[in-house]
CSV table of C-alpha atoms (C1' of nucleotides) in Angstrom, one decimal:
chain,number,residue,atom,x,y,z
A,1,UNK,CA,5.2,-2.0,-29.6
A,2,UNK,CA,3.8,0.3,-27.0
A,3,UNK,CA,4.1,-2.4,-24.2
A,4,UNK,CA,4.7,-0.7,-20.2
A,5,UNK,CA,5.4,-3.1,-17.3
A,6,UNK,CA,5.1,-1.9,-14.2
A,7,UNK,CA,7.1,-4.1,-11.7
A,8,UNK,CA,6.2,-2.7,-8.8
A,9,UNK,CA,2.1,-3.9,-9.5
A,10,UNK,CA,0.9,-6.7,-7.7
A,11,UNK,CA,0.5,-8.4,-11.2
A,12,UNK,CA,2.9,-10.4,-12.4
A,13,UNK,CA,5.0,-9.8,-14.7
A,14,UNK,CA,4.1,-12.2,-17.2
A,15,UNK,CA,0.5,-11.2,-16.9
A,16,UNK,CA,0.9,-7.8,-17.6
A,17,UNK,CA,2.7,-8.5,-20.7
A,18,UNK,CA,0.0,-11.3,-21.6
A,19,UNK,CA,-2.8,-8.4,-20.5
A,20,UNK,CA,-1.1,-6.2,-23.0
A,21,UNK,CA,-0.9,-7.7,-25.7
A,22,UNK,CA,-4.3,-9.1,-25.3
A,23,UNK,CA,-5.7,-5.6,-25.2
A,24,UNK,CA,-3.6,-4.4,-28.1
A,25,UNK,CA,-4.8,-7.4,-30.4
A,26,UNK,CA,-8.9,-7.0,-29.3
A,27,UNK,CA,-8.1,-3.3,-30.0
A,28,UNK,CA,-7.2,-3.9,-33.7
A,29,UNK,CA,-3.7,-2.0,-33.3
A,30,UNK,CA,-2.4,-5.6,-34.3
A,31,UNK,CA,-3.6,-6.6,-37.4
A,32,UNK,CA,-4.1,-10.7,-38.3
A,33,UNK,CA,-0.4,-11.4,-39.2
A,34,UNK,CA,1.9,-8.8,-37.3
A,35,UNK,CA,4.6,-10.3,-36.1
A,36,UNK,CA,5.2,-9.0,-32.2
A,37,UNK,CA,9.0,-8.9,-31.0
A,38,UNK,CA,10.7,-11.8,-30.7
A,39,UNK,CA,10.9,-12.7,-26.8
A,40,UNK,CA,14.2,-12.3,-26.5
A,41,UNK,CA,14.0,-9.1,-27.9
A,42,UNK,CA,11.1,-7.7,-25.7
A,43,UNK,CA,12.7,-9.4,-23.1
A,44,UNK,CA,15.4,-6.9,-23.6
A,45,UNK,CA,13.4,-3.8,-24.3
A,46,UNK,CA,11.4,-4.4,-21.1
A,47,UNK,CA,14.7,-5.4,-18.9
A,48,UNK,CA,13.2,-9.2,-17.8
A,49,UNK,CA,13.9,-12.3,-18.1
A,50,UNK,CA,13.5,-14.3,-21.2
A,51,UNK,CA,11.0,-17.0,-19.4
A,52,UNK,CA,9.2,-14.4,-18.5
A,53,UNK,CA,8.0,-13.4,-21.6
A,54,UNK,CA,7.8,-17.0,-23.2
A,55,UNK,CA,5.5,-17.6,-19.9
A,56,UNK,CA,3.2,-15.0,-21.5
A,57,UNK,CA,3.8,-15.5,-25.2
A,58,UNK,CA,2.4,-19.3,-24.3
A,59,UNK,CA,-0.5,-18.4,-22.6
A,60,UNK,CA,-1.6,-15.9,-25.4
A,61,UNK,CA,-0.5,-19.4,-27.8
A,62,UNK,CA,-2.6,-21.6,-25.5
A,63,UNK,CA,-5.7,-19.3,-26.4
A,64,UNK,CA,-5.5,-18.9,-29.8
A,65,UNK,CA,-4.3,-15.2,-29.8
A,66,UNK,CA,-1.0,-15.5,-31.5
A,67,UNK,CA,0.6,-18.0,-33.1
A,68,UNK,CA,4.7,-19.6,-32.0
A,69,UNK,CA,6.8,-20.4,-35.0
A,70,UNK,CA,10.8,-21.7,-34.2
A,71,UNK,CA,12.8,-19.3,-36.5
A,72,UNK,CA,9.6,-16.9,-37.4
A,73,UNK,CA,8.7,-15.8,-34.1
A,74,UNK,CA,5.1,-14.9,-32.9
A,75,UNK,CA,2.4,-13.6,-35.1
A,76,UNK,CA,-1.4,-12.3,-34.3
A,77,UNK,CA,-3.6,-15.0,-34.9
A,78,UNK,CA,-7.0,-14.3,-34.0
A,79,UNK,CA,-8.5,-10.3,-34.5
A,80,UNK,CA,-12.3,-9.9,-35.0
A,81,UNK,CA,-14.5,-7.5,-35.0
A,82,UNK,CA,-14.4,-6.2,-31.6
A,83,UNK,CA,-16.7,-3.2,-31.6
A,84,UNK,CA,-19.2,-5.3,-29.8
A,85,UNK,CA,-17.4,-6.1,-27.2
A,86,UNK,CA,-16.0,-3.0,-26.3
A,87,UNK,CA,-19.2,-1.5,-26.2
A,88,UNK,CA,-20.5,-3.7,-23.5
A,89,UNK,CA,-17.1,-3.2,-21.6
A,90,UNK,CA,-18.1,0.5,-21.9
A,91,UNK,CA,-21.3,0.1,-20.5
A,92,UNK,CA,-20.6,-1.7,-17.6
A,93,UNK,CA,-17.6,0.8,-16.7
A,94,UNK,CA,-20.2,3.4,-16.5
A,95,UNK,CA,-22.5,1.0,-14.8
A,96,UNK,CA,-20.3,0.6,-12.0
A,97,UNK,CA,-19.0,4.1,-11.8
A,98,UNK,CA,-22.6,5.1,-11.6
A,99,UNK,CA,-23.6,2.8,-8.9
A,100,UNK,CA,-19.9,3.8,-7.0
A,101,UNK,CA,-18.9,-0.2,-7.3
A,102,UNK,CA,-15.6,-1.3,-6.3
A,103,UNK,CA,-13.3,-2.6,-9.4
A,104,UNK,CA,-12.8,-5.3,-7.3
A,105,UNK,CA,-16.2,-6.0,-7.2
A,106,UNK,CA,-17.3,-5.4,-11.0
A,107,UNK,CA,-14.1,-8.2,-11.7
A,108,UNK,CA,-15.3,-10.3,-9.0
A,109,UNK,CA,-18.9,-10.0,-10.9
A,110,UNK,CA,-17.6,-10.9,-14.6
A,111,UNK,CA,-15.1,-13.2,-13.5
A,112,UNK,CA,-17.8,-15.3,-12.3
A,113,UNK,CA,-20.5,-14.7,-15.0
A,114,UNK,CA,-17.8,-15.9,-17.3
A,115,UNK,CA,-17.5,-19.1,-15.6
B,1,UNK,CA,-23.7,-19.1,3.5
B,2,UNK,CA,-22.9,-20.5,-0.1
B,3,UNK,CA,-19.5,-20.3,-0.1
B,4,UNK,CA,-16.9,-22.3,-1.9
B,5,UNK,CA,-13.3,-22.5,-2.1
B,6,UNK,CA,-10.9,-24.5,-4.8
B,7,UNK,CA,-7.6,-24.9,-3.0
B,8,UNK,CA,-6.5,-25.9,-6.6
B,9,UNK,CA,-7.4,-22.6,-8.2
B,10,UNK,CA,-5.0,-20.0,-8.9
B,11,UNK,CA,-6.5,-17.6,-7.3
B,12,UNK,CA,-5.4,-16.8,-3.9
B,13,UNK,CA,-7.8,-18.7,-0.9
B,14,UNK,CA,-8.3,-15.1,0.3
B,15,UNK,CA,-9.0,-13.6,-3.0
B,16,UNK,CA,-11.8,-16.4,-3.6
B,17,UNK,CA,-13.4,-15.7,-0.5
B,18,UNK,CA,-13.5,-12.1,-1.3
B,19,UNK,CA,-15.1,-12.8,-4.5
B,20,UNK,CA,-17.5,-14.7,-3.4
B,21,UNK,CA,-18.7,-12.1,-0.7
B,22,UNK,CA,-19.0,-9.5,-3.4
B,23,UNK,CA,-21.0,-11.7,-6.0
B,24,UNK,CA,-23.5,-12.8,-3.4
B,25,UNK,CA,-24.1,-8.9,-1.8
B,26,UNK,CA,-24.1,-7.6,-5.5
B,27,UNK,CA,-26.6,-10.4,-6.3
B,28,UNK,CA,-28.8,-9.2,-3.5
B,29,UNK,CA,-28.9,-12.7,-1.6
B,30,UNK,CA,-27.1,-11.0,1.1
B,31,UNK,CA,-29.4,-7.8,2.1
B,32,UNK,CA,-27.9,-4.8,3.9
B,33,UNK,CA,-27.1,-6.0,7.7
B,34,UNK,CA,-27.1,-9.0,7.4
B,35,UNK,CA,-24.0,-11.1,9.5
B,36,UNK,CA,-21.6,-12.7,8.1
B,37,UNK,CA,-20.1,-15.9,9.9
B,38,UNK,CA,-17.4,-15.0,12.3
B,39,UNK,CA,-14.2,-15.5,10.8
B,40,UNK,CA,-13.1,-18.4,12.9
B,41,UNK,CA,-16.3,-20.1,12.2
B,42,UNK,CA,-15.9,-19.1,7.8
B,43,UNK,CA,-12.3,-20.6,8.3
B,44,UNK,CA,-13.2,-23.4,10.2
B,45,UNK,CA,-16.3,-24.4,7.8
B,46,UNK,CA,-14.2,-23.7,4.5
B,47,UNK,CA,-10.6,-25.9,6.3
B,48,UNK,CA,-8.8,-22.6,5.8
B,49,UNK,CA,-6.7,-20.4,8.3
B,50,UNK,CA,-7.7,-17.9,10.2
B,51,UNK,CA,-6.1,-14.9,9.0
B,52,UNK,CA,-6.7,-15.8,5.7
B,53,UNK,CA,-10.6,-15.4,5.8
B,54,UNK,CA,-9.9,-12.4,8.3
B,55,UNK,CA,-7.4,-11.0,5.0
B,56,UNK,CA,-10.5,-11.3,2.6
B,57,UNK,CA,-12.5,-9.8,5.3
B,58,UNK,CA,-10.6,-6.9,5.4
B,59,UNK,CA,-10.4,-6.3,2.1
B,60,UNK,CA,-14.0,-5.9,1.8
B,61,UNK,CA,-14.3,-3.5,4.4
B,62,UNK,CA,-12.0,-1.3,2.5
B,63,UNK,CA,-14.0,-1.4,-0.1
B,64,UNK,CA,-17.1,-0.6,1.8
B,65,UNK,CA,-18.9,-4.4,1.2
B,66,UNK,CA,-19.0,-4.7,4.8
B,67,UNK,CA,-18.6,-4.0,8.4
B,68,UNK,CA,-16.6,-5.2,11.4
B,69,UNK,CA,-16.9,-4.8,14.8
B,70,UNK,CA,-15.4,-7.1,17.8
B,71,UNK,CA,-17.6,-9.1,19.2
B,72,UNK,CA,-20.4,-9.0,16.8
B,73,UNK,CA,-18.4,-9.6,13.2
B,74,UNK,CA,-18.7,-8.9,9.9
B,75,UNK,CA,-22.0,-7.1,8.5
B,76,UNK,CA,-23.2,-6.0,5.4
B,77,UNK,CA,-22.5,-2.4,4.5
B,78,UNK,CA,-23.4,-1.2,1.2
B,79,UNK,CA,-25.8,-2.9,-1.6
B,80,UNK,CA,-27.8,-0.4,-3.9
B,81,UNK,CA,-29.5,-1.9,-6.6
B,82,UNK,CA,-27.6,-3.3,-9.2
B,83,UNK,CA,-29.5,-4.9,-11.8
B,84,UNK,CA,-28.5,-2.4,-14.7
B,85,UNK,CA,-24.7,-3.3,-13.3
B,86,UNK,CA,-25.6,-7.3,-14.3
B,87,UNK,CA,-27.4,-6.3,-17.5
B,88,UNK,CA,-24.0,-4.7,-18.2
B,89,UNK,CA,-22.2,-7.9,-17.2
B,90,UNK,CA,-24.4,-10.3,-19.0
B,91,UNK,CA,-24.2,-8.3,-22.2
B,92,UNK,CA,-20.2,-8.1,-22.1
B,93,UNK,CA,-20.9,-12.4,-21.4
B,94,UNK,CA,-22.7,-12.8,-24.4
B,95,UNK,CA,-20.7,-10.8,-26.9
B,96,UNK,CA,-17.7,-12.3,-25.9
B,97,UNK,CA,-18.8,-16.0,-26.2
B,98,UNK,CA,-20.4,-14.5,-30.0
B,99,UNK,CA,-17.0,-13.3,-31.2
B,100,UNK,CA,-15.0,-16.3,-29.4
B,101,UNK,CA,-12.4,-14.1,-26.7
B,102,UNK,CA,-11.3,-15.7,-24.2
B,103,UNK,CA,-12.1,-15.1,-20.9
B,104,UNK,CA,-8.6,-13.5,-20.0
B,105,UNK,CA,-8.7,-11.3,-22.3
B,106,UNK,CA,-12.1,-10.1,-21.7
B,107,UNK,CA,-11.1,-9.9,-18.3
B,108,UNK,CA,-7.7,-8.2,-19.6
B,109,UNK,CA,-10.1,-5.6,-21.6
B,110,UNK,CA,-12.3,-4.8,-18.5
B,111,UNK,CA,-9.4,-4.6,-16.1
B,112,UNK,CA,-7.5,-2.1,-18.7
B,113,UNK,CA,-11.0,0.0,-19.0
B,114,UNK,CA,-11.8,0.3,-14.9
B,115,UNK,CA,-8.0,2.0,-14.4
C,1,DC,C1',24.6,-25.9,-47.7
C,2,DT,C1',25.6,-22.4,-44.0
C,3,DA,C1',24.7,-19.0,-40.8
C,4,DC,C1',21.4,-16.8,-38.1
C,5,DT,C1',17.1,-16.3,-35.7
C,6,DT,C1',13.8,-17.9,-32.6
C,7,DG,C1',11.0,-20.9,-29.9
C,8,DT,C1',11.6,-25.1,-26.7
C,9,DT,C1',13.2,-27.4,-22.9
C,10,DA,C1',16.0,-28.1,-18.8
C,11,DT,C1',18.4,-27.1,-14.5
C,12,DC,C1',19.4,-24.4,-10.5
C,13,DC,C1',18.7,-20.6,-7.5
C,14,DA,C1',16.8,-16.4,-4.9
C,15,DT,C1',13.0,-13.9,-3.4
C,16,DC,C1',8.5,-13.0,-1.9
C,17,DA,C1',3.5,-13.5,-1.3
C,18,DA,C1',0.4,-16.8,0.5
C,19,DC,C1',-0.8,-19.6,4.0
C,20,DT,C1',-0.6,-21.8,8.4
C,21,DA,C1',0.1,-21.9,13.5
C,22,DG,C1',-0.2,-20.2,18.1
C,23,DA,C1',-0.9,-16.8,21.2
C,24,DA,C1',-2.4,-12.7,23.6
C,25,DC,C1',-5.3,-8.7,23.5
C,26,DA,C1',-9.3,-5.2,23.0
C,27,DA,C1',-14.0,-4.2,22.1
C,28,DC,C1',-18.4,-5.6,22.0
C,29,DT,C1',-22.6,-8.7,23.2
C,30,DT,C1',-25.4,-11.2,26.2
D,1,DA,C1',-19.0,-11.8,34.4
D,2,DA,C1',-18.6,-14.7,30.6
D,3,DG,C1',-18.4,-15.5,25.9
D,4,DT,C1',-17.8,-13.9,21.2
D,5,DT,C1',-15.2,-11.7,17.7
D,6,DG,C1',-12.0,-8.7,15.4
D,7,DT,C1',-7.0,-7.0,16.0
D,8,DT,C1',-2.3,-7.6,16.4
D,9,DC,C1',2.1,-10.1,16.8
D,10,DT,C1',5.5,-13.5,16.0
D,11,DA,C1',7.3,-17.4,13.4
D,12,DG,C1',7.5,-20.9,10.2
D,13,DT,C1',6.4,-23.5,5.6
D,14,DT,C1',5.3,-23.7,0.9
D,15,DG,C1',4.8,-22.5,-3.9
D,16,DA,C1',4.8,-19.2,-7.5
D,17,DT,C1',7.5,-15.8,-9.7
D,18,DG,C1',11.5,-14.4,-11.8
D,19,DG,C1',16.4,-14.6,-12.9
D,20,DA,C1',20.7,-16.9,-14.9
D,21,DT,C1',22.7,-20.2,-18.0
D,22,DA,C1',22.8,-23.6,-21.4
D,23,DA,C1',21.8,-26.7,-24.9
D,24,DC,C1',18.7,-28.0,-28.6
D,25,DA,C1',15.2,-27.9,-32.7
D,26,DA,C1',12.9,-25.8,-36.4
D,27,DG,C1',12.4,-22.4,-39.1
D,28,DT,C1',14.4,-18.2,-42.2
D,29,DA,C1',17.8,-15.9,-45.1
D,30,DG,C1',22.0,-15.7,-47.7
DNA sequence: CTACTTGTTATCCATCAACTAGAACAACTT
DNA sequence: AAGTTGTTCTAGTTGATGGATAACAAGTAG
């Protein structure tokens, strides 16, 4: 599991984990059906709290991206095809780089088109 | 000035205002030199503090959105044309909804690719 | 069945960012 | 000269974040 935490980002911790993983699973390095670490186990690897990473576990539960089983731990549920997807991300990094727009600005822009 | 705030979001009240400036000069409805409200009148208008329009403010001119001077306020800086920026952004829109991601992580995946 | 693993839930606490409030000041406009 | 507006400062409140601990429920593995 190639999962980095920085705690010194303005992010919080449980969203950067949640980020993550999210970007792992669109990216097709996790397969429908991997099993991630169990919390208490990344928990440990990435020295924070347990709730932490059950905070982000249950956000990525609450939008269908994995699955939370007592006993089995958390498994991948959801991986398409994202090709598409990443393609148009691609394109509107270069967009923005091109026309020298603020990140801040280019989230600002998809965070409401997605609205 | 079409600004709105939802003091239930999660989204810091600064943060929102900050968005909201950067859609609407992005969108072109706010044209190169044009004048902001003051920040006492923004804050007054929106029931929020002060300081925290004057944060969002700020922000925005350290990204080069805008200008501020004493005794005239804030004024539009920097908006080139950005139509192939919201083609980008529409496109990323639409595949997303086709393949069913969520917003946070398509948000996750464009926050991951503007780094 | 038994032991173990793992998510779930609950309580309590510490810290810090966000927000508010009030005030004085400096630069600019009119 | 008067008014406007951003800048800076101090101080307080609130809520989210994160940590520590513990008990519990549901599944797995033996």
């Amino acid at each position: 599991m190639l999962i980095r935490i920085d705690p010194s980002s303005a992010d919080p911790l449980f969203e950067q984990v949640g980020q993550q993983v999210r970007a792992l699973v669109a990216r097709g390095d996790l397969p429908v059906g991997t099993r991630l670490p169990s919390a208490r186990d990344l928990a440990a690897s990435l020295d924070v709290n347990l709730h932490t990473v059950l905070r982000a576990y249950q956000d990525l539960r609450d939008d269908g991206v994995i699955e939370l089983r007592r006993g089995r731990g958390a498994v991948v549920a959801h991986a398409p095809d994202h090709a598409p997807l990443h393609r148009a991300i691609a394109a509107v990094v270069a967009a923005a780089r091109e026309l020298d727009v603020p990140p801040a600005t280019t989230l600002a822009l998809l965070k409401e088109a997605l609205r």
